[in-house]
GROMACS .gro file of C-alpha atoms in nm:
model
  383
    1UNK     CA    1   4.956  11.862   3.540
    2UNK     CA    2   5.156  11.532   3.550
    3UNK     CA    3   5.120  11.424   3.170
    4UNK     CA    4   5.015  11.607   2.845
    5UNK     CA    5   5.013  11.315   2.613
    6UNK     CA    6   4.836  11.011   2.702
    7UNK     CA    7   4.905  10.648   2.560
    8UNK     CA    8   4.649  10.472   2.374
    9UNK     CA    9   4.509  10.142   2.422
   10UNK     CA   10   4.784   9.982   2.180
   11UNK     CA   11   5.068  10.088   2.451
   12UNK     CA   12   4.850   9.953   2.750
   13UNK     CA   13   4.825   9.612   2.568
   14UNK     CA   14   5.172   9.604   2.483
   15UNK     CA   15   5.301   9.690   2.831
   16UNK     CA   16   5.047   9.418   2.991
   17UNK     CA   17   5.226   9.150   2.755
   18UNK     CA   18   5.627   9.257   2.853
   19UNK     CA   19   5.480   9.239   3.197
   20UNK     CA   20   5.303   8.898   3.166
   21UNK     CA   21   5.613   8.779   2.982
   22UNK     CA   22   5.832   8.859   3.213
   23UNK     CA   23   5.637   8.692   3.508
   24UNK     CA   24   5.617   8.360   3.286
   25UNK     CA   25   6.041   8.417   3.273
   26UNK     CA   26   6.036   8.473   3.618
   27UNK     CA   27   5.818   8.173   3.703
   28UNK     CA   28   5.996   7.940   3.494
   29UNK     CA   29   6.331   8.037   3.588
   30UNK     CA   30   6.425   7.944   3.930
   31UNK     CA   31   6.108   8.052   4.119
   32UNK     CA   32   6.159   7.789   4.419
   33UNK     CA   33   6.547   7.932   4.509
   34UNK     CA   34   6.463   8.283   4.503
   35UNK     CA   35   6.354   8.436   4.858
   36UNK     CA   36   6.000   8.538   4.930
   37UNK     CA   37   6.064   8.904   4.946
   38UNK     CA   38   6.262   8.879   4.596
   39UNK     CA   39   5.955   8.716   4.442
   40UNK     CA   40   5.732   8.965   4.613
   41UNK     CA   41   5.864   9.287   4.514
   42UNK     CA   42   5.907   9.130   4.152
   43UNK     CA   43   5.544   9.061   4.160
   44UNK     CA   44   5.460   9.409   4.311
   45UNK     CA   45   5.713   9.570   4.042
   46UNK     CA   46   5.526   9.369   3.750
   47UNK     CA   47   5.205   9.481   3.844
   48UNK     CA   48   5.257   9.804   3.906
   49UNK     CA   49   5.466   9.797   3.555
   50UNK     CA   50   5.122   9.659   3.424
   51UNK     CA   51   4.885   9.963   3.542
   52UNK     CA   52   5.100  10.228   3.514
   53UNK     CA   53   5.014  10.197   3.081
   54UNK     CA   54   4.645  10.140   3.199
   55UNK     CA   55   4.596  10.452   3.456
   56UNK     CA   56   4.816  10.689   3.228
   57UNK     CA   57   4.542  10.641   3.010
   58UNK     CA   58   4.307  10.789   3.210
   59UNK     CA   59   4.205  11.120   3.232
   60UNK     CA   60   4.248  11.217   3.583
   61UNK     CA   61   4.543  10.911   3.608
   62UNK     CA   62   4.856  11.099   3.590
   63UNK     CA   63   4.985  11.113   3.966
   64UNK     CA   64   4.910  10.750   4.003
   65UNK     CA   65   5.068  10.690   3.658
   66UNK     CA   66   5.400  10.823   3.826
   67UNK     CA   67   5.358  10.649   4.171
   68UNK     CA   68   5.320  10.340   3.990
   69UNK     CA   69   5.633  10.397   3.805
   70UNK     CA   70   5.872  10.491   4.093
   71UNK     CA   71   5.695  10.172   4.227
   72UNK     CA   72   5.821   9.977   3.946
   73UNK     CA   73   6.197  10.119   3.973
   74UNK     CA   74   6.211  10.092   4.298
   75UNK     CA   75   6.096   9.737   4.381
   76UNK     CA   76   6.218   9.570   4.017
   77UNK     CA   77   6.585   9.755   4.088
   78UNK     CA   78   6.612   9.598   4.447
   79UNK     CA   79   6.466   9.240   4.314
   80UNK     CA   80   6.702   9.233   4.030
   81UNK     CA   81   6.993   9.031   4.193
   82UNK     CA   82   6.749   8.803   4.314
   83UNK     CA   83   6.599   8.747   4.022
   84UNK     CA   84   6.899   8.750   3.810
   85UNK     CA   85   6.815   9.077   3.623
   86UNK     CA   86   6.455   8.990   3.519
   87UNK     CA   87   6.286   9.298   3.700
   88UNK     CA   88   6.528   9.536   3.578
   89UNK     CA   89   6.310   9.556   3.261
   90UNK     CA   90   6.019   9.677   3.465
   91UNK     CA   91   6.231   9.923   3.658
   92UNK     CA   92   6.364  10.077   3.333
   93UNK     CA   93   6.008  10.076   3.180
   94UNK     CA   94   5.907  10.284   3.510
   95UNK     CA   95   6.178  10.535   3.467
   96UNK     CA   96   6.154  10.599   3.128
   97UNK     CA   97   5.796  10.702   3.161
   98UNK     CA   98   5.868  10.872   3.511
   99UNK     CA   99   6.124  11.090   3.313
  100UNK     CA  100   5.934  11.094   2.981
  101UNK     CA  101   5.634  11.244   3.153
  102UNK     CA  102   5.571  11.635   3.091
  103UNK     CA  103   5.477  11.849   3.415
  104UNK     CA  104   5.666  11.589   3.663
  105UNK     CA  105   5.912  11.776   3.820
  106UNK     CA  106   6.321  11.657   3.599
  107UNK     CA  107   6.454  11.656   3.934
  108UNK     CA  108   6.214  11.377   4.069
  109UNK     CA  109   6.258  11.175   3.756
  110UNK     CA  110   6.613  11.196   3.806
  111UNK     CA  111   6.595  11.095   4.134
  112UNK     CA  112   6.402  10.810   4.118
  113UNK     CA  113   6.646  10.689   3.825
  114UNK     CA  114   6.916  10.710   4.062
  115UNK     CA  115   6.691  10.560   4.352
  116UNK     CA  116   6.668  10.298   4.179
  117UNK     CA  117   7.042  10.246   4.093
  118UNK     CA  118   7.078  10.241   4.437
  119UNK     CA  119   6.787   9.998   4.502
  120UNK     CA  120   7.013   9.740   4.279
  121UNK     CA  121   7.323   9.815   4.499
  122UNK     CA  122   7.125   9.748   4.829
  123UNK     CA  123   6.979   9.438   4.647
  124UNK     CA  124   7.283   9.299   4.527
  125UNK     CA  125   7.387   9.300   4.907
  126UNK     CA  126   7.102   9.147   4.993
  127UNK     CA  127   7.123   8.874   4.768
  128UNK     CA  128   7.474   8.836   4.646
  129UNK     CA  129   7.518   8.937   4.303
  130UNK     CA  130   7.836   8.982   4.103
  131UNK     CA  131   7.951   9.343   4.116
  132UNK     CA  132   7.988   9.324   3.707
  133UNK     CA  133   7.628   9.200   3.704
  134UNK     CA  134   7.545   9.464   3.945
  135UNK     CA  135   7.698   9.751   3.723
  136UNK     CA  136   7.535   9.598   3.387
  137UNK     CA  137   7.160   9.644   3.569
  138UNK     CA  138   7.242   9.965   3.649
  139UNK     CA  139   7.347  10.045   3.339
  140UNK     CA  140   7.052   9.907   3.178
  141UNK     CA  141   6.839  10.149   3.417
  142UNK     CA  142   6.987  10.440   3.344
  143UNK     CA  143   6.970  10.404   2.956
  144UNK     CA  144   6.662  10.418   3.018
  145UNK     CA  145   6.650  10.684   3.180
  146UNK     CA  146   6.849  10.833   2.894
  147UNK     CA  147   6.566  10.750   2.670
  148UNK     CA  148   6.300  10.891   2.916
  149UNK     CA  149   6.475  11.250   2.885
  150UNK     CA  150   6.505  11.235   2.510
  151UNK     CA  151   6.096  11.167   2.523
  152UNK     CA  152   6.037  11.411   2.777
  153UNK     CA  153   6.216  11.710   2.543
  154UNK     CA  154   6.046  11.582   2.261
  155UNK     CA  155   5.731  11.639   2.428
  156UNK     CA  156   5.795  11.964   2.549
  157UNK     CA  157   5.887  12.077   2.224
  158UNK     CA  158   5.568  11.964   2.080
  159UNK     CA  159   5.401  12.126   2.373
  160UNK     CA  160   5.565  12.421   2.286
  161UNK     CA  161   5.475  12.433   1.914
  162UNK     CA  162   5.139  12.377   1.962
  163UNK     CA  163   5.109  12.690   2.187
  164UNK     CA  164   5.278  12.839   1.940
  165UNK     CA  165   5.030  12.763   1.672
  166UNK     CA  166   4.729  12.863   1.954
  167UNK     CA  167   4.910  13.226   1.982
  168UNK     CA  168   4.932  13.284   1.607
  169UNK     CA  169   4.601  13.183   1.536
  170UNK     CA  170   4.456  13.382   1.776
  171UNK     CA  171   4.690  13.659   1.641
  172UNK     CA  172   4.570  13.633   1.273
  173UNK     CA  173   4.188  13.611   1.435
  174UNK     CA  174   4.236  13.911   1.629
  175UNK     CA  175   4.382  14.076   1.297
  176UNK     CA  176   4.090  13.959   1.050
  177UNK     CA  177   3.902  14.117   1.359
  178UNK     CA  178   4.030  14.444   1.312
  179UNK     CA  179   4.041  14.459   0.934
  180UNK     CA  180   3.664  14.362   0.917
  181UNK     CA  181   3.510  14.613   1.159
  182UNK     CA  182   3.782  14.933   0.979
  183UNK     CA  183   3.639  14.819   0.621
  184UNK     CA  184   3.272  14.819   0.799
  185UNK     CA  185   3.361  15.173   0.936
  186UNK     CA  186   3.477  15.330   0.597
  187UNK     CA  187   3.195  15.123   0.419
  188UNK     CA  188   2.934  15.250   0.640
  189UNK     CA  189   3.049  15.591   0.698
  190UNK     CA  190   3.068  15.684   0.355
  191UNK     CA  191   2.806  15.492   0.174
  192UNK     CA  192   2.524  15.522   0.439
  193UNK     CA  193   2.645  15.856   0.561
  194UNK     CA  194   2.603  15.986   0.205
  195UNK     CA  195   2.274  15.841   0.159
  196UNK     CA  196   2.118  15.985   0.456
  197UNK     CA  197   2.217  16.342   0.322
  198UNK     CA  198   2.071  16.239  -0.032
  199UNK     CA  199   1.749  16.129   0.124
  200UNK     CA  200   1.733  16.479   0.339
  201UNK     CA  201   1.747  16.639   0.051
  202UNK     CA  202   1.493  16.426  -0.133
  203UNK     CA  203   1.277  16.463   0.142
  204UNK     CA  204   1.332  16.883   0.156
  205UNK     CA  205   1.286  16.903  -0.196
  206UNK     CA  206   0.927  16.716  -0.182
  207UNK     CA  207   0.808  16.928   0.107
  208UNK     CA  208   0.926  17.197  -0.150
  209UNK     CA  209   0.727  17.066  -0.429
  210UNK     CA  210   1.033  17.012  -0.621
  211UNK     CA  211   0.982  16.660  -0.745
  212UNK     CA  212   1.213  16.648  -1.054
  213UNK     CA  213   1.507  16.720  -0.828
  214UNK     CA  214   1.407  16.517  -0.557
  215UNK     CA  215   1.413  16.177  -0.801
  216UNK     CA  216   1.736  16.313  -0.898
  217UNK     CA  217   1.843  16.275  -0.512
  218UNK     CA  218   1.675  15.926  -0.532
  219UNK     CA  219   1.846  15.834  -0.798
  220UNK     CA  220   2.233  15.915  -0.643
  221UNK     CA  221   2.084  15.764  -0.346
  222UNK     CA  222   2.009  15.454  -0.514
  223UNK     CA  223   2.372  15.478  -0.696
  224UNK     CA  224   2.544  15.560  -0.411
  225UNK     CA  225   2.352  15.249  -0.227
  226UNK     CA  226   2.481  15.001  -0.514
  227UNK     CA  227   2.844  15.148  -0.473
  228UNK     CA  228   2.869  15.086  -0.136
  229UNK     CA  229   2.704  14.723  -0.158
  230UNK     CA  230   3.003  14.698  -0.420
  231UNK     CA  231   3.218  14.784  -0.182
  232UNK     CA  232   3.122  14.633   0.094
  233UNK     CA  233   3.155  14.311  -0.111
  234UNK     CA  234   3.497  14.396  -0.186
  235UNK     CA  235   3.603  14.409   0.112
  236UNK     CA  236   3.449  14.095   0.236
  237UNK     CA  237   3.636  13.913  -0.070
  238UNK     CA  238   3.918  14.114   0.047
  239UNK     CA  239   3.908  13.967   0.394
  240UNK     CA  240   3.864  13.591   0.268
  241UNK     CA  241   4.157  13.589  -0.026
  242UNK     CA  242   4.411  13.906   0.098
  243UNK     CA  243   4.657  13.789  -0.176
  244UNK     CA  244   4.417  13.672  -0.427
  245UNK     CA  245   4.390  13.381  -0.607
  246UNK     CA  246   4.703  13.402  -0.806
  247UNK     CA  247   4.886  13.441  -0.476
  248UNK     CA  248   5.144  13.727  -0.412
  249UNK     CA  249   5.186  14.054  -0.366
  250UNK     CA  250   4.929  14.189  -0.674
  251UNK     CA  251   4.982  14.529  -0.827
  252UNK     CA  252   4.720  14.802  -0.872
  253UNK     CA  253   4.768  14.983  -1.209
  254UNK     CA  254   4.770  15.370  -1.203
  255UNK     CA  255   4.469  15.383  -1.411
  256UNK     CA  256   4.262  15.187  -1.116
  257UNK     CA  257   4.397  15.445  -0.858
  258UNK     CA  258   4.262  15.709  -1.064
  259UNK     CA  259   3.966  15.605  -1.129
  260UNK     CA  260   3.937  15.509  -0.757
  261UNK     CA  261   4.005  15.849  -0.661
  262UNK     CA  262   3.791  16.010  -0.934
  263UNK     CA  263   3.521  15.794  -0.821
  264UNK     CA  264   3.551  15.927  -0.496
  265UNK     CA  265   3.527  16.299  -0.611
  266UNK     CA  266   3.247  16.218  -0.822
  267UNK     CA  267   3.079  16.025  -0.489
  268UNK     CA  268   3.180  16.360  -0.292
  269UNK     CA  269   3.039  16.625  -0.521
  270UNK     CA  270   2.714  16.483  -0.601
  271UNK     CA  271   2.660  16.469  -0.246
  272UNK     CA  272   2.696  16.857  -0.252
  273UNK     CA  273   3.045  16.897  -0.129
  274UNK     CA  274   3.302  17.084  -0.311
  275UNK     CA  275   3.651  16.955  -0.383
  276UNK     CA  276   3.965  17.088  -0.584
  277UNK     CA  277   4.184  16.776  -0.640
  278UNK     CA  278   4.535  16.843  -0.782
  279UNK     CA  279   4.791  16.530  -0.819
  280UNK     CA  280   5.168  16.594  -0.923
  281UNK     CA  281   5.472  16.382  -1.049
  282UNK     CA  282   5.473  16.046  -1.263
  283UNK     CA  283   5.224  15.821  -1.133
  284UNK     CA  284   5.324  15.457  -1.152
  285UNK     CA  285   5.177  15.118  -1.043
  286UNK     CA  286   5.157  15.049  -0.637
  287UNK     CA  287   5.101  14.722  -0.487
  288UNK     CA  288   4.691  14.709  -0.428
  289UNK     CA  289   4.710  14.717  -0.018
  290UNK     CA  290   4.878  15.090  -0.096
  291UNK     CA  291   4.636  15.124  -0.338
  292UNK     CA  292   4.339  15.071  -0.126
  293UNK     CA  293   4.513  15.241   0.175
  294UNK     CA  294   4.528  15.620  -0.013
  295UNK     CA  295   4.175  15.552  -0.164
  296UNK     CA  296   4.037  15.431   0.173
  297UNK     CA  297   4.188  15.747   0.300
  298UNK     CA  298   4.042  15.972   0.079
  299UNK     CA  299   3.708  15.867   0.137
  300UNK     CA  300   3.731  15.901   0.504
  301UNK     CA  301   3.887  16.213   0.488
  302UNK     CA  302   3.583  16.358   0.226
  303UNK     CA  303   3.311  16.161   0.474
  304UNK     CA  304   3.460  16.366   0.738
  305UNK     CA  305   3.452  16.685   0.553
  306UNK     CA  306   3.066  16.637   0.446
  307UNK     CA  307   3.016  16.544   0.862
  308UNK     CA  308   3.216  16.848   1.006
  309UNK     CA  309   3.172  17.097   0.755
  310UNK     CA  310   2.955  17.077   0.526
  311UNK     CA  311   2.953  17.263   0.220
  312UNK     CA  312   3.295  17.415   0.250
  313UNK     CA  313   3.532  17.330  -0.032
  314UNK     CA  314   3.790  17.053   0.025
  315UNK     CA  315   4.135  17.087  -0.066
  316UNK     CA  316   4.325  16.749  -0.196
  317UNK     CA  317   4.687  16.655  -0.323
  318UNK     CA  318   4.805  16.324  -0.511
  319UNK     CA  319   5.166  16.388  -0.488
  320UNK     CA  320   5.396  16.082  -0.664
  321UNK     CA  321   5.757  16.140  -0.558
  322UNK     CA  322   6.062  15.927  -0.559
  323UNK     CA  323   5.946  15.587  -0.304
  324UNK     CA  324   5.669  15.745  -0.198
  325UNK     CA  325   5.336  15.846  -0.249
  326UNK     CA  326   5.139  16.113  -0.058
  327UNK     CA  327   4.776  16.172   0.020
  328UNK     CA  328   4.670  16.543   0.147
  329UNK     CA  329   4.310  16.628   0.239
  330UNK     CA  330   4.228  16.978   0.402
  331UNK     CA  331   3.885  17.123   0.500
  332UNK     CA  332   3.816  17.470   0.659
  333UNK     CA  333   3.708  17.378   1.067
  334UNK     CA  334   3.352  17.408   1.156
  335UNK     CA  335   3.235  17.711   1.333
  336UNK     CA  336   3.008  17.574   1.586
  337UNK     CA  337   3.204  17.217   1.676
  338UNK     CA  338   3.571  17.189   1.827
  339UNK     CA  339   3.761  16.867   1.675
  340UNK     CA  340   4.013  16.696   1.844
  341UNK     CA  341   4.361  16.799   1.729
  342UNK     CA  342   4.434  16.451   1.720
  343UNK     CA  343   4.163  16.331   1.479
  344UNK     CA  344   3.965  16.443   1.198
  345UNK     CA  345   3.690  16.340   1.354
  346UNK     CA  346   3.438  16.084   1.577
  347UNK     CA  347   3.470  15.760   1.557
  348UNK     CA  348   3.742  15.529   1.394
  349UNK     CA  349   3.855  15.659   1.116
  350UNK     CA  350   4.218  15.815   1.193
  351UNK     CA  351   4.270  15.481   1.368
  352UNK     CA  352   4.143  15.288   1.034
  353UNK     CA  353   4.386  15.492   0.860
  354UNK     CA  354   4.700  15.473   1.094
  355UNK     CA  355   4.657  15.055   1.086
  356UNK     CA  356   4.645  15.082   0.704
  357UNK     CA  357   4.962  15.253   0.650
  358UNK     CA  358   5.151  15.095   0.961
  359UNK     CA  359   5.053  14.767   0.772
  360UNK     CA  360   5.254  14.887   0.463
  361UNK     CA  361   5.576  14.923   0.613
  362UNK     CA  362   5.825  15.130   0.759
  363UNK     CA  363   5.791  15.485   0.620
  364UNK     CA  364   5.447  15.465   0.619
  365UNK     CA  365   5.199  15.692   0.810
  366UNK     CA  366   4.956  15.892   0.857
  367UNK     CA  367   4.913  16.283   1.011
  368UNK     CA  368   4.613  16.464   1.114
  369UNK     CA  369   4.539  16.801   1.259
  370UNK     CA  370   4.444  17.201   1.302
  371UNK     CA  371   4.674  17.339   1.038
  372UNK     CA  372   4.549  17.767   1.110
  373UNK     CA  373   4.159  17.773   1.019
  374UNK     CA  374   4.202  17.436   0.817
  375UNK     CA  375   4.185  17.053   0.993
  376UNK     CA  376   4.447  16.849   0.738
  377UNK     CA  377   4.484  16.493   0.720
  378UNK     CA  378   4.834  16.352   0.541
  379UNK     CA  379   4.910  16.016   0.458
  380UNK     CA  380   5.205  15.894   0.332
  381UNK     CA  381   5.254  15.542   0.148
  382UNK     CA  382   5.633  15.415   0.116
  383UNK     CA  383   5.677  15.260  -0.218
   0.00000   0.00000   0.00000
């Protein structure tokens, strides 16, 4: 890569008029006393100071781009004496955008700056020039030069932003990523994990002959169907407006924690399970992302009881303490399946959990395994 930013037609235009002006200066200013190989590397510098704009433009034009410019320094720095300074302006053009030019190597830019400083000294010789004349061109030159490193960090800065932005896009994609497919776990895991049970029992309860219980089954199936639609939607508005519209950090009263959690235990126990829920201390208001952490918790842990053992009664603590809030769920282990110590159960859940709590802050986590004949999942919220 030779160039990241290429010049528009504008720049092209503008560079073919210096150049054509320059030739008209040059032809109207002593064009009959200069020697032939002054006016022919002043006519190869102009040209070449005349492309260079053109080919930059192109896509695949960059290496030319910058062999055209070291033309330009190299033949308008050794015509300058002879044509009393005039081709200095195309040498100082070509070293600016040598140097200005992102992905050519700073040591070859500076080299052909200084190349060229010495292509006035040889020149000078060649066609006797005053010495303060001499230093002036070369002055000019590397100004420009100057100016072609300024451009050149400036670029590279930009450069370097824009990757920047790339890397946190893809950061915050990779993060809306994650979020969606943990809410689809804990959507789908309780709501259509609960509905399969209701429906098993519908459909026992018909073979049984039992058909006022069964379209009581229906009917929690259908509830339980609408709350998970409703929560499923939730989420989704979650994922599109995190802070809301107001903007902020947005509070969750205790009153819509409870009745989170109660709804939850109610969800749980018509289901079949069993659960005794206990919660201690003064409950106060949490920020909504804690909020929705310890109920998302809950309902995993209670899916996973219902999955793993089924039936057995479910032990669960609401403790409010001092900065923090904590979240205990314990169910006896199955008989006939071995859980991993590690997780409290298949799938995605402990991991839903752990990214939940690690995105609350420091002091935040989550614990799960065999505690004696009981699996127990704690999760702690810092507040």
């Amino acid at each position: 890569m030779t160039t990241t930013i290429r010049p528009g037609g504008t720049i092209a235009v503008l560079n073919l008029l210096g150049a054509v002006a320059v030739g008209y200066a040059l032809w109207t200013s002593g064009a009959a006393a200069r020697p032939l190989w002054g006016s022919v590397l002043a006519a190869i510098a102009l040209v070449a100071w005349a492309l260079r704009a053109f080919v930059a433009g192109l896509p695949r034009g960059g290496v030319l781009s910058v062999v055209l410019g070291t033309l330009a320094v190299l033949c308008g720095g050794f015509a300058a004496g002879a044509t009393h300074g005039l081709t200095v302006v195309p040498a100082a053009i070509g070293s600016l955008a040598v140097l200005g030019t992102v992905g050519v190597p700073l040591g070859y830019g500076l080299s052909v700056a200084v190349l060229g400083c010495g292509a006035i000294a040889v020149g000078a010789i060649a066609h006797p020039t005053d010495v303060g004349d001499s230093l002036t061109m070369m002055g000019g030159l590397l100004l420009a030069a100057v100016g072609g490193f300024s451009r050149r960090q400036f670029r590279e800065a930009e450069a370097q932003a824009a990757l920047l932005r790339e890397r946190e896009l893809a950061m915050r994609q990779e993060a809306e990523r994650v979020a969606i497919a943990r809410d689809l776990h804990d959507v789908l895991a309780h709501s259509l994990g609960g509905l399969v049970l209701q429906l098993d029992a519908a459909e026992a309860l018909l073979e049984a002959g039992d058909q006022t219980e069964a379209a009581e089954r229906v009917a929690a199936a259908r509830r339980l169907a609408s709350d998970g639609l409703s929560e499923a939607r939730r989420a989704v508005a979650t994922l599109r407006d995190p802070d809301g519209a107001g903007g902020g950090v947005r509070f969750a009263g205790r009153e819509s924690l409870t009745s989170g959690v109660e709804r939850l235990l109610q969800a749980h126990r018509s289901l079949g399970g069993v659960v005794d829920f206990t919660t201690t201390g003064t409950a106060r208001p949490v920020t909504s992302q804690a909020a929705d952490a310890v109920l998302r918790a809950l309902q995993e842990a209670l899916s996973n009881a219902r999955k793993h053992a089924p039936g057995e009664p479910v032990r669960a603590w609401l403790v409010w303490a001092q900065g923090a809030l904590t979240l205990t769920v314990s169910n006896p282990l199955p008989d006939t399946e071995q859980l991993p110590e590690d997780s409290p159960g298949r799938g995605y859940g402990l991991t839903g959990m752990r990214e939940r709590f690690a995105g609350l802050g420091p002091g935040s986590s989550v614990r799960a395994g065999v505690q004696g004949d009981r699996f127990v999942v704690t999760a702690e919220a810092e507040l």
